[in-house]
Amino acid sequence: MEIKNIYVTRPCLPSLEEYTELLRRIWESKTLTNSGPFHQEFERALAEHLGVKYVAIFANGTLALITALQALRITGEVITTPFSFVATTHSIWWNGIKPVFADITGSDYNIDPVRIESAITPKTTAILPVHVYGNPCNVEAIQKIARTYGLRVIYDAAHAFDVRINGDSVLNFGDLSVLSFHATKVFNTVEGGAIVCHDEETKQRIDYLKNFGYDGETTVIAPGINAKMNELQAAYGLLQLKSVRSCIESRKLVAYKYRELLKGVSGIRCLQDIQGVGHNYGHFPILVEKSNYGVSRDALYDFLRQRNIFPRKYFYPLISNFPTYMGLDSAQPSNLPVANEAAKNVLCLPIYPDLDLGTVATISGLIKTFGRKTV
Ligand code: T4K
């Protein structure tokens, strides 16, 4: 069977007819941005949908991360994971704060609480963990550390839209959580993001910060930035909300199919669902153990690409191995053995709602035979 390009992800799109109708309303109102009616409605709808108190929407997730650190006036050193998209650490750097990398666990690829504790210094003010692939961090252990040492916790929840722990949104943990609504995410507004917070005062401060620090027409209360989401994207987001749960259900079918078909393939490890967690199936990472599979992750990656299947090596290279950060003491590979190993072996397979299960079977079959052939 000839395979047309199969990408690691494809965005969900709202109904064109419904979106056209909302665009017509925007055209009539001529309110294009600056906290217009769709912006306000979208924030309320998101808070209700996600089961959180306050949501401040942003132009993208990176600006939301930068602003989250500003909102809590974080300084000094922030402990974070190297196993993420580079924006996580960049947001710390853009605030003039020193990132300190702590290693991850081999079971869920999230920051290891034990390693957080040993990275704390008198300059540490906050922890910036990531719920990688939407798998929740060990939120209880992180909360305990934060309480013990008086640290703030800002979760990079870019992958964690609609993820729940025992029915409660994962976004309710920590001081703040930051979402990304980029086109490649489970829920998208083309570009976009949000900060979730738990009290009105913090929400107000975040709203000032994302609008240049303006409080009213003539008062600037902080050195803010322009990070507002416009009306066209807020309206698009409102429509997306209607279908996101069924999109997650379709993703789940894809994930379960991969797991079923890759089960027993020597050297290929799939992450499993965690008991009590409502997952969003935003990614489908596999770990390629060369000693058992027979070939490396990179060889499998090339093999699939030659067949028009485009998996991604999220997250290779590790952030700590980029030139900007590799000089930091905490970036040394000897400090991050688990993360370096994961970055070498992980491969994210295509997953999106309308990826048909026949194609999943084809991809799984190719993975199976490629390993066997070369053992
Ligand atoms: N924190 C974490 C943990 C993150 O993962 C991210 C973003 C952020 C923070 C920052 O949030 P934002 O500021 O982005 O809101 C992508 C995304 O650009 C990025 O948002 C995302 N993480 C990161 C993991 O992946 P690329 O370079 O891999 O995307 P790209 O353009 O190669 O797209 C991948 C595939 O998706 C393409 O091969 C085809 C498909 N695609 C992509 C786009 C953009 C489509 O089908 N349609 C599209 O419009 O970075």
Tab-separated table of C-alpha atoms and ligand atoms in Angstrom:
chain	number	residue	atom	x	y	z
A	1	MET	CA	0.000	0.000	0.000
A	2	GLU	CA	1.397	3.389	-0.992
A	3	ILE	CA	1.531	5.743	1.979
A	4	LYS	CA	0.852	9.460	1.535
A	5	ASN	CA	2.734	11.697	3.948
A	6	ILE	CA	1.835	10.741	7.515
A	7	TYR	CA	2.960	13.429	9.958
A	8	VAL	CA	3.486	13.111	13.677
A	9	THR	CA	0.328	15.145	14.178
A	10	ARG	CA	-2.414	16.980	12.315
A	11	PRO	CA	-4.544	19.720	13.835
A	12	CYS	CA	-8.239	19.427	14.637
A	13	LEU	CA	-10.172	22.113	12.791
A	14	PRO	CA	-13.543	23.590	13.726
A	15	SER	CA	-16.446	23.495	11.280
A	16	LEU	CA	-15.763	26.006	8.498
A	17	GLU	CA	-19.452	26.993	8.319
A	18	GLU	CA	-19.658	27.706	12.036
A	19	TYR	CA	-16.382	29.578	12.012
A	20	THR	CA	-17.510	31.681	9.058
A	21	GLU	CA	-20.562	32.677	11.078
A	22	LEU	CA	-18.420	33.791	14.013
A	23	LEU	CA	-16.097	35.670	11.659
A	24	ARG	CA	-19.134	37.510	10.314
A	25	ARG	CA	-19.940	38.632	13.857
A	26	ILE	CA	-16.378	39.854	14.358
A	27	TRP	CA	-16.528	41.737	11.048
A	28	GLU	CA	-19.757	43.408	12.105
A	29	SER	CA	-18.478	44.369	15.557
A	30	LYS	CA	-15.061	45.517	14.270
A	31	THR	CA	-13.605	44.451	17.628
A	32	LEU	CA	-10.543	42.482	16.607
A	33	THR	CA	-8.515	42.235	19.799
A	34	ASN	CA	-7.880	43.692	23.307
A	35	SER	CA	-10.151	41.570	25.456
A	36	GLY	CA	-13.193	41.620	23.176
A	37	PRO	CA	-16.365	39.560	23.667
A	38	PHE	CA	-14.952	36.306	22.233
A	39	HIS	CA	-11.828	36.658	24.366
A	40	GLN	CA	-13.934	36.955	27.491
A	41	GLU	CA	-16.337	34.196	26.538
A	42	PHE	CA	-13.484	31.852	25.652
A	43	GLU	CA	-11.765	32.387	29.021
A	44	ARG	CA	-15.003	31.588	30.865
A	45	ALA	CA	-15.745	28.559	28.682
A	46	LEU	CA	-12.215	27.213	29.127
A	47	ALA	CA	-12.348	27.522	32.914
A	48	GLU	CA	-15.621	25.613	32.966
A	49	HIS	CA	-14.462	22.966	30.502
A	50	LEU	CA	-11.159	22.370	32.272
A	51	GLY	CA	-12.598	22.457	35.788
A	52	VAL	CA	-10.336	25.277	37.002
A	53	LYS	CA	-11.013	28.636	38.617
A	54	TYR	CA	-9.313	31.207	36.360
A	55	VAL	CA	-7.882	31.107	32.855
A	56	ALA	CA	-5.980	33.932	31.159
A	57	ILE	CA	-5.575	33.282	27.434
A	58	PHE	CA	-2.404	34.223	25.559
A	59	ALA	CA	-1.043	34.667	22.043
A	60	ASN	CA	1.088	31.551	22.540
A	61	GLY	CA	2.385	29.215	25.226
A	62	THR	CA	5.887	30.685	25.320
A	63	LEU	CA	4.643	34.186	26.154
A	64	ALA	CA	2.380	32.615	28.770
A	65	LEU	CA	5.374	30.868	30.375
A	66	ILE	CA	7.451	34.064	30.384
A	67	THR	CA	4.539	35.980	31.898
A	68	ALA	CA	3.844	33.291	34.506
A	69	LEU	CA	7.370	33.703	35.870
A	70	GLN	CA	6.896	37.493	35.870
A	71	ALA	CA	3.529	37.231	37.580
A	72	LEU	CA	5.044	35.440	40.578
A	73	ARG	CA	8.155	37.691	40.518
A	74	ILE	CA	10.445	34.675	40.259
A	75	THR	CA	14.189	35.452	40.472
A	76	GLY	CA	17.494	33.668	41.132
A	77	GLU	CA	17.430	30.013	40.119
A	78	VAL	CA	14.613	27.837	38.813
A	79	ILE	CA	14.822	24.045	38.768
A	80	THR	CA	13.512	22.504	35.581
A	81	THR	CA	13.681	19.484	33.284
A	82	PRO	CA	15.956	19.221	30.252
A	83	PHE	CA	13.518	16.778	28.615
A	84	SER	CA	11.076	19.229	27.045
A	85	PHE	CA	10.588	21.607	24.158
A	86	VAL	CA	13.188	24.359	24.290
A	87	ALA	CA	10.583	27.046	25.142
A	88	THR	CA	10.437	25.746	28.727
A	89	THR	CA	14.015	26.773	29.501
A	90	HIS	CA	13.950	29.807	27.204
A	91	SER	CA	11.153	31.297	29.308
A	92	ILE	CA	13.398	31.121	32.371
A	93	TRP	CA	16.319	32.650	30.479
A	94	TRP	CA	14.202	35.488	29.078
A	95	ASN	CA	13.425	36.479	32.646
A	96	GLY	CA	17.125	36.729	33.520
A	97	ILE	CA	16.812	33.686	35.777
A	98	LYS	CA	19.312	30.834	35.896
A	99	PRO	CA	17.837	27.467	34.861
A	100	VAL	CA	19.058	24.509	36.896
A	101	PHE	CA	18.457	21.137	35.279
A	102	ALA	CA	17.373	18.102	37.278
A	103	ASP	CA	17.164	14.611	35.815
A	104	ILE	CA	13.953	12.774	34.913
A	105	THR	CA	12.574	9.377	35.878
A	106	GLY	CA	12.794	6.499	33.418
A	107	SER	CA	9.158	5.557	33.917
A	108	ASP	CA	7.338	8.722	32.816
A	109	TYR	CA	10.120	11.042	31.535
A	110	ASN	CA	9.036	13.737	34.010
A	111	ILE	CA	11.345	15.548	36.409
A	112	ASP	CA	12.417	13.340	39.308
A	113	PRO	CA	11.382	14.856	42.680
A	114	VAL	CA	14.442	13.331	44.348
A	115	ARG	CA	16.674	15.163	41.900
A	116	ILE	CA	14.746	18.401	42.430
A	117	GLU	CA	15.520	18.307	46.111
A	118	SER	CA	19.234	17.789	45.593
A	119	ALA	CA	19.365	20.736	43.119
A	120	ILE	CA	18.009	23.301	45.601
A	121	THR	CA	20.389	26.115	46.609
A	122	PRO	CA	19.832	29.320	48.628
A	123	LYS	CA	19.071	31.056	45.297
A	124	THR	CA	16.288	28.678	44.262
A	125	THR	CA	12.892	30.350	44.157
A	126	ALA	CA	10.779	28.073	41.995
A	127	ILE	CA	10.347	24.745	40.216
A	128	LEU	CA	9.225	24.589	36.578
A	129	PRO	CA	8.294	20.968	35.835
A	130	VAL	CA	6.668	19.770	32.602
A	131	HIS	CA	3.867	17.203	32.316
A	132	VAL	CA	5.705	15.601	29.400
A	133	TYR	CA	3.414	13.991	26.783
A	134	GLY	CA	0.536	14.884	29.119
A	135	ASN	CA	1.654	12.374	31.763
A	136	PRO	CA	1.209	14.119	35.120
A	137	CYS	CA	4.329	14.809	37.163
A	138	ASN	CA	4.508	13.463	40.683
A	139	VAL	CA	2.499	16.476	41.835
A	140	GLU	CA	2.215	15.388	45.472
A	141	ALA	CA	5.966	14.971	45.926
A	142	ILE	CA	6.663	18.263	44.145
A	143	GLN	CA	4.129	20.056	46.336
A	144	LYS	CA	5.764	18.659	49.448
A	145	ILE	CA	9.196	19.875	48.345
A	146	ALA	CA	7.793	23.305	47.478
A	147	ARG	CA	6.151	23.601	50.904
A	148	THR	CA	9.247	22.429	52.750
A	149	TYR	CA	11.615	24.828	50.989
A	150	GLY	CA	9.222	27.730	50.386
A	151	LEU	CA	9.331	27.467	46.593
A	152	ARG	CA	6.741	28.358	43.952
A	153	VAL	CA	5.658	25.790	41.364
A	154	ILE	CA	4.787	26.694	37.787
A	155	TYR	CA	3.824	23.712	35.670
A	156	ASP	CA	4.513	23.751	31.965
A	157	ALA	CA	1.279	22.007	31.048
A	158	ALA	CA	1.654	22.597	27.300
A	159	HIS	CA	0.843	18.909	26.702
A	160	ALA	CA	-1.739	18.505	29.447
A	161	PHE	CA	-5.014	19.897	28.095
A	162	ASP	CA	-7.926	18.032	29.726
A	163	VAL	CA	-5.638	15.688	31.675
A	164	ARG	CA	-7.101	14.644	35.022
A	165	ILE	CA	-5.900	12.918	38.155
A	166	ASN	CA	-8.714	11.047	39.888
A	167	GLY	CA	-11.192	13.305	38.125
A	168	ASP	CA	-9.503	16.571	39.138
A	169	SER	CA	-7.749	18.684	36.506
A	170	VAL	CA	-3.979	18.376	36.630
A	171	LEU	CA	-4.006	22.163	36.146
A	172	ASN	CA	-5.234	22.617	39.702
A	173	PHE	CA	-1.831	21.639	41.090
A	174	GLY	CA	1.012	24.091	41.654
A	175	ASP	CA	0.747	27.883	41.810
A	176	LEU	CA	0.256	28.286	38.065
A	177	SER	CA	-0.072	26.026	35.034
A	178	VAL	CA	0.676	27.053	31.479
A	179	LEU	CA	-1.027	25.585	28.410
A	180	SER	CA	-0.097	25.762	24.740
A	181	PHE	CA	-2.770	25.880	22.047
A	182	HIS	CA	-0.327	25.547	19.150
A	183	ALA	CA	-1.623	23.844	15.998
A	184	THR	CA	0.275	20.671	16.928
A	185	LYS	CA	-1.495	20.299	20.282
A	186	VAL	CA	-4.538	18.265	21.360
A	187	PHE	CA	-6.486	21.525	21.525
A	188	ASN	CA	-5.450	24.391	19.268
A	189	THR	CA	-6.237	28.006	18.450
A	190	VAL	CA	-3.687	28.006	15.580
A	191	GLU	CA	-1.198	29.688	17.950
A	192	GLY	CA	-2.209	30.322	21.533
A	193	GLY	CA	-1.796	29.490	25.172
A	194	ALA	CA	-3.108	30.180	28.639
A	195	ILE	CA	-2.190	30.536	32.287
A	196	VAL	CA	-4.385	28.791	34.822
A	197	CYS	CA	-4.430	30.302	38.319
A	198	HIS	CA	-6.450	29.852	41.464
A	199	ASP	CA	-7.323	33.346	42.721
A	200	GLU	CA	-8.714	36.574	41.344
A	201	GLU	CA	-5.788	38.737	42.397
A	202	THR	CA	-3.287	36.642	40.442
A	203	LYS	CA	-5.599	36.562	37.426
A	204	GLN	CA	-5.786	40.352	37.550
A	205	ARG	CA	-1.989	40.686	37.701
A	206	ILE	CA	-1.587	38.298	34.756
A	207	ASP	CA	-4.168	40.300	32.774
A	208	TYR	CA	-2.223	43.511	33.418
A	209	LEU	CA	1.042	41.881	32.425
A	210	LYS	CA	-0.238	40.519	29.116
A	211	ASN	CA	-1.510	43.973	28.144
A	212	PHE	CA	1.648	46.090	28.617
A	213	GLY	CA	0.929	46.450	32.360
A	214	TYR	CA	-2.026	48.777	31.690
A	215	ASP	CA	-4.600	49.281	34.429
A	216	GLY	CA	-7.177	51.470	32.674
A	217	GLU	CA	-6.273	54.049	30.028
A	218	THR	CA	-3.528	56.002	31.707
A	219	THR	CA	-1.920	53.877	34.430
A	220	VAL	CA	0.838	51.335	33.878
A	221	ILE	CA	1.433	49.263	36.996
A	222	ALA	CA	4.112	46.866	35.728
A	223	PRO	CA	6.516	46.407	32.808
A	224	GLY	CA	4.095	44.216	30.878
A	225	ILE	CA	4.246	42.752	27.412
A	226	ASN	CA	1.806	42.347	24.528
A	227	ALA	CA	0.708	38.722	24.776
A	228	LYS	CA	-3.021	38.983	24.103
A	229	MET	CA	-4.985	36.506	22.043
A	230	ASN	CA	-7.049	38.143	19.293
A	231	GLU	CA	-10.773	37.708	18.618
A	232	LEU	CA	-10.328	35.520	15.531
A	233	GLN	CA	-8.426	32.929	17.526
A	234	ALA	CA	-10.655	33.168	20.592
A	235	ALA	CA	-13.721	32.483	18.414
A	236	TYR	CA	-11.912	29.552	16.769
A	237	GLY	CA	-11.031	28.236	20.233
A	238	LEU	CA	-14.631	28.435	21.382
A	239	LEU	CA	-15.669	26.204	18.497
A	240	GLN	CA	-12.787	23.807	19.090
A	241	LEU	CA	-13.961	23.225	22.636
A	242	LYS	CA	-17.099	21.563	21.308
A	243	SER	CA	-15.167	18.721	19.682
A	244	VAL	CA	-12.042	18.331	21.801
A	245	ARG	CA	-13.417	15.496	23.947
A	246	SER	CA	-14.411	13.416	20.930
A	247	CYS	CA	-10.994	14.166	19.385
A	248	ILE	CA	-9.370	12.770	22.534
A	249	GLU	CA	-11.543	9.653	22.276
A	250	SER	CA	-10.379	9.129	18.680
A	251	ARG	CA	-6.759	9.614	19.751
A	252	LYS	CA	-7.281	7.011	22.450
A	253	LEU	CA	-8.319	4.435	19.832
A	254	VAL	CA	-5.107	5.135	17.924
A	255	ALA	CA	-2.989	4.806	21.074
A	256	TYR	CA	-4.652	1.533	22.069
A	257	LYS	CA	-4.201	0.134	18.555
A	258	TYR	CA	-0.479	0.913	18.591
A	259	ARG	CA	-0.149	-0.695	22.025
A	260	GLU	CA	-1.985	-3.802	20.879
A	261	LEU	CA	0.049	-4.171	17.688
A	262	LEU	CA	3.441	-3.316	19.158
A	263	LYS	CA	2.974	-5.552	22.171
A	264	GLY	CA	5.607	-8.235	22.178
A	265	VAL	CA	7.877	-6.474	19.675
A	266	SER	CA	11.219	-7.061	21.300
A	267	GLY	CA	12.999	-3.796	22.146
A	268	ILE	CA	9.973	-1.498	21.626
A	269	ARG	CA	8.451	-0.083	24.804
A	270	CYS	CA	5.206	1.899	24.825
A	271	LEU	CA	4.124	4.109	27.708
A	272	GLN	CA	0.981	2.729	29.355
A	273	ASP	CA	-1.950	4.584	30.889
A	274	ILE	CA	-1.473	5.495	34.534
A	275	GLN	CA	-4.213	4.281	36.850
A	276	GLY	CA	-6.540	7.090	37.903
A	277	VAL	CA	-5.291	9.442	35.176
A	278	GLY	CA	-7.535	10.720	32.387
A	279	HIS	CA	-5.032	10.969	29.524
A	280	ASN	CA	-5.338	13.106	26.382
A	281	TYR	CA	-3.200	10.926	24.059
A	282	GLY	CA	-1.481	13.976	22.597
A	283	HIS	CA	1.680	12.003	21.834
A	284	PHE	CA	2.554	8.374	21.264
A	285	PRO	CA	6.170	7.943	22.359
A	286	ILE	CA	7.946	4.608	22.018
A	287	LEU	CA	11.327	3.742	23.459
A	288	VAL	CA	13.617	1.880	21.064
A	289	GLU	CA	16.012	-0.342	23.011
A	290	LYS	CA	18.653	-1.113	20.422
A	291	SER	CA	20.095	-4.106	22.266
A	292	ASN	CA	16.751	-5.922	21.958
A	293	TYR	CA	15.250	-4.334	18.844
A	294	GLY	CA	18.381	-4.830	16.786
A	295	VAL	CA	18.569	-1.320	15.289
A	296	SER	CA	18.772	2.154	16.759
A	297	ARG	CA	16.031	4.739	17.130
A	298	ASP	CA	17.736	6.835	14.457
A	299	ALA	CA	17.781	3.945	11.983
A	300	LEU	CA	14.066	3.343	12.581
A	301	TYR	CA	13.373	7.068	12.167
A	302	ASP	CA	15.170	7.112	8.788
A	303	PHE	CA	13.464	3.891	7.699
A	304	LEU	CA	9.988	5.306	8.388
A	305	ARG	CA	10.772	8.657	6.760
A	306	GLN	CA	11.843	6.874	3.589
A	307	ARG	CA	8.323	5.431	3.560
A	308	ASN	CA	6.643	8.856	3.966
A	309	ILE	CA	5.968	8.391	7.667
A	310	PHE	CA	7.300	11.288	9.712
A	311	PRO	CA	7.685	10.481	13.401
A	312	ARG	CA	9.557	12.992	15.589
A	313	LYS	CA	12.357	12.653	18.108
A	314	TYR	CA	10.616	14.692	20.816
A	315	PHE	CA	12.762	15.582	22.814
A	316	TYR	CA	16.107	15.220	21.097
A	317	PRO	CA	18.467	16.993	21.509
A	318	LEU	CA	17.966	17.604	25.197
A	319	ILE	CA	17.617	21.293	26.036
A	320	SER	CA	20.720	20.992	28.218
A	321	ASN	CA	22.756	19.943	25.163
A	322	PHE	CA	21.947	23.061	23.118
A	323	PRO	CA	24.911	25.501	22.945
A	324	THR	CA	23.011	28.180	24.913
A	325	TYR	CA	22.710	25.949	27.961
A	326	MET	CA	25.462	23.316	27.717
A	327	GLY	CA	27.907	25.451	29.727
A	328	LEU	CA	25.755	25.317	32.857
A	329	ASP	CA	27.039	22.997	35.603
A	330	SER	CA	23.658	21.284	35.806
A	331	ALA	CA	23.668	20.647	32.028
A	332	GLN	CA	26.542	18.191	32.182
A	333	PRO	CA	25.453	14.765	30.879
A	334	SER	CA	26.795	13.130	34.051
A	335	ASN	CA	24.089	15.052	35.961
A	336	LEU	CA	21.349	13.937	33.551
A	337	PRO	CA	21.942	10.272	32.647
A	338	VAL	CA	18.283	9.246	32.422
A	339	ALA	CA	17.292	12.235	30.285
A	340	ASN	CA	20.255	11.703	27.931
A	341	GLU	CA	19.331	8.046	27.509
A	342	ALA	CA	15.654	8.889	26.869
A	343	ALA	CA	16.544	11.555	24.289
A	344	LYS	CA	18.685	8.996	22.451
A	345	ASN	CA	15.977	6.330	22.289
A	346	VAL	CA	12.568	7.970	22.174
A	347	LEU	CA	10.455	8.292	19.046
A	348	CYS	CA	6.991	9.870	18.842
A	349	LEU	CA	4.786	8.047	16.340
A	350	PRO	CA	1.993	9.740	14.357
A	351	ILE	CA	-1.161	10.256	16.392
A	352	TYR	CA	-4.155	12.435	15.624
A	353	PRO	CA	-7.939	11.992	15.621
A	354	ASP	CA	-8.454	11.107	11.967
A	355	LEU	CA	-5.425	8.850	11.621
A	356	ASP	CA	-7.109	5.708	10.401
A	357	LEU	CA	-6.424	2.463	12.193
A	358	GLY	CA	-5.342	0.777	8.956
A	359	THR	CA	-2.460	3.233	8.732
A	360	VAL	CA	-1.637	2.569	12.389
A	361	ALA	CA	-1.468	-1.128	11.494
A	362	THR	CA	0.815	-0.387	8.533
A	363	ILE	CA	3.164	1.715	10.691
A	364	SER	CA	3.199	-0.921	13.439
A	365	GLY	CA	3.882	-3.654	10.877
A	366	LEU	CA	6.816	-1.734	9.445
A	367	ILE	CA	8.258	-1.236	12.927
A	368	LYS	CA	7.845	-4.921	13.680
A	369	THR	CA	9.480	-6.231	10.519
A	370	PHE	CA	12.317	-3.685	10.448
A	371	GLY	CA	13.510	-4.799	13.866
A	372	ARG	CA	13.202	-8.490	13.117
A	373	LYS	CA	14.919	-8.227	9.753
A	374	THR	CA	18.016	-6.650	11.161
A	375	VAL	CA	18.418	-8.663	14.360
B	1	T4K	N1	6.361	23.881	26.470
B	1	T4K	C1	6.274	22.697	25.858
B	1	T4K	C2	6.462	21.457	26.666
B	1	T4K	C3	5.997	22.614	24.486
B	1	T4K	O1	5.927	21.405	23.882
B	1	T4K	C4	5.796	23.799	23.761
B	1	T4K	C5	5.541	23.751	22.336
B	1	T4K	C6	5.876	25.029	24.449
B	1	T4K	C7	6.157	25.032	25.801
B	1	T4K	C8	5.681	26.333	23.777
B	1	T4K	O2	4.329	26.535	23.378
B	1	T4K	P1	4.026	27.476	22.080
B	1	T4K	O3	4.748	28.796	22.294
B	1	T4K	O4	4.482	26.753	20.852
B	1	T4K	O5	2.527	27.646	22.153
B	1	T4K	C9	6.151	22.079	17.584
B	1	T4K	C10	5.408	23.327	18.005
B	1	T4K	O6	5.777	24.467	17.246
B	1	T4K	C11	5.504	23.640	19.445
B	1	T4K	O7	4.343	24.390	19.774
B	1	T4K	C12	5.518	22.403	20.316
B	1	T4K	N2	5.700	22.685	21.695
B	1	T4K	C13	6.620	21.482	19.854
B	1	T4K	C14	6.716	20.230	20.678
B	1	T4K	O8	6.365	21.093	18.534
B	1	T4K	P2	7.746	21.536	15.651
B	1	T4K	O9	8.904	22.281	15.130
B	1	T4K	O10	7.933	20.138	15.977
B	1	T4K	O11	6.463	21.688	14.684
B	1	T4K	P3	6.343	21.352	13.143
B	1	T4K	O12	6.000	22.597	12.429
B	1	T4K	O13	7.518	20.589	12.681
B	1	T4K	O14	5.057	20.421	13.149
B	1	T4K	C15	5.090	19.036	13.398
B	1	T4K	C16	4.146	18.364	12.446
B	1	T4K	O15	2.812	18.770	12.682
B	1	T4K	C17	4.402	18.679	10.980
B	1	T4K	O16	5.263	17.746	10.431
B	1	T4K	C18	3.030	18.622	10.325
B	1	T4K	C19	2.081	18.884	11.452
B	1	T4K	N3	1.491	20.211	11.362
B	1	T4K	C20	2.137	21.294	11.910
B	1	T4K	C21	1.592	22.549	11.820
B	1	T4K	C22	2.298	23.740	12.424
B	1	T4K	C23	0.291	20.367	10.698
B	1	T4K	O17	-0.272	19.389	10.209
B	1	T4K	N4	-0.268	21.604	10.624
B	1	T4K	C24	0.326	22.722	11.144
B	1	T4K	O18	-0.218	23.826	11.059
B	1	T4K	O19	7.325	22.361	16.926
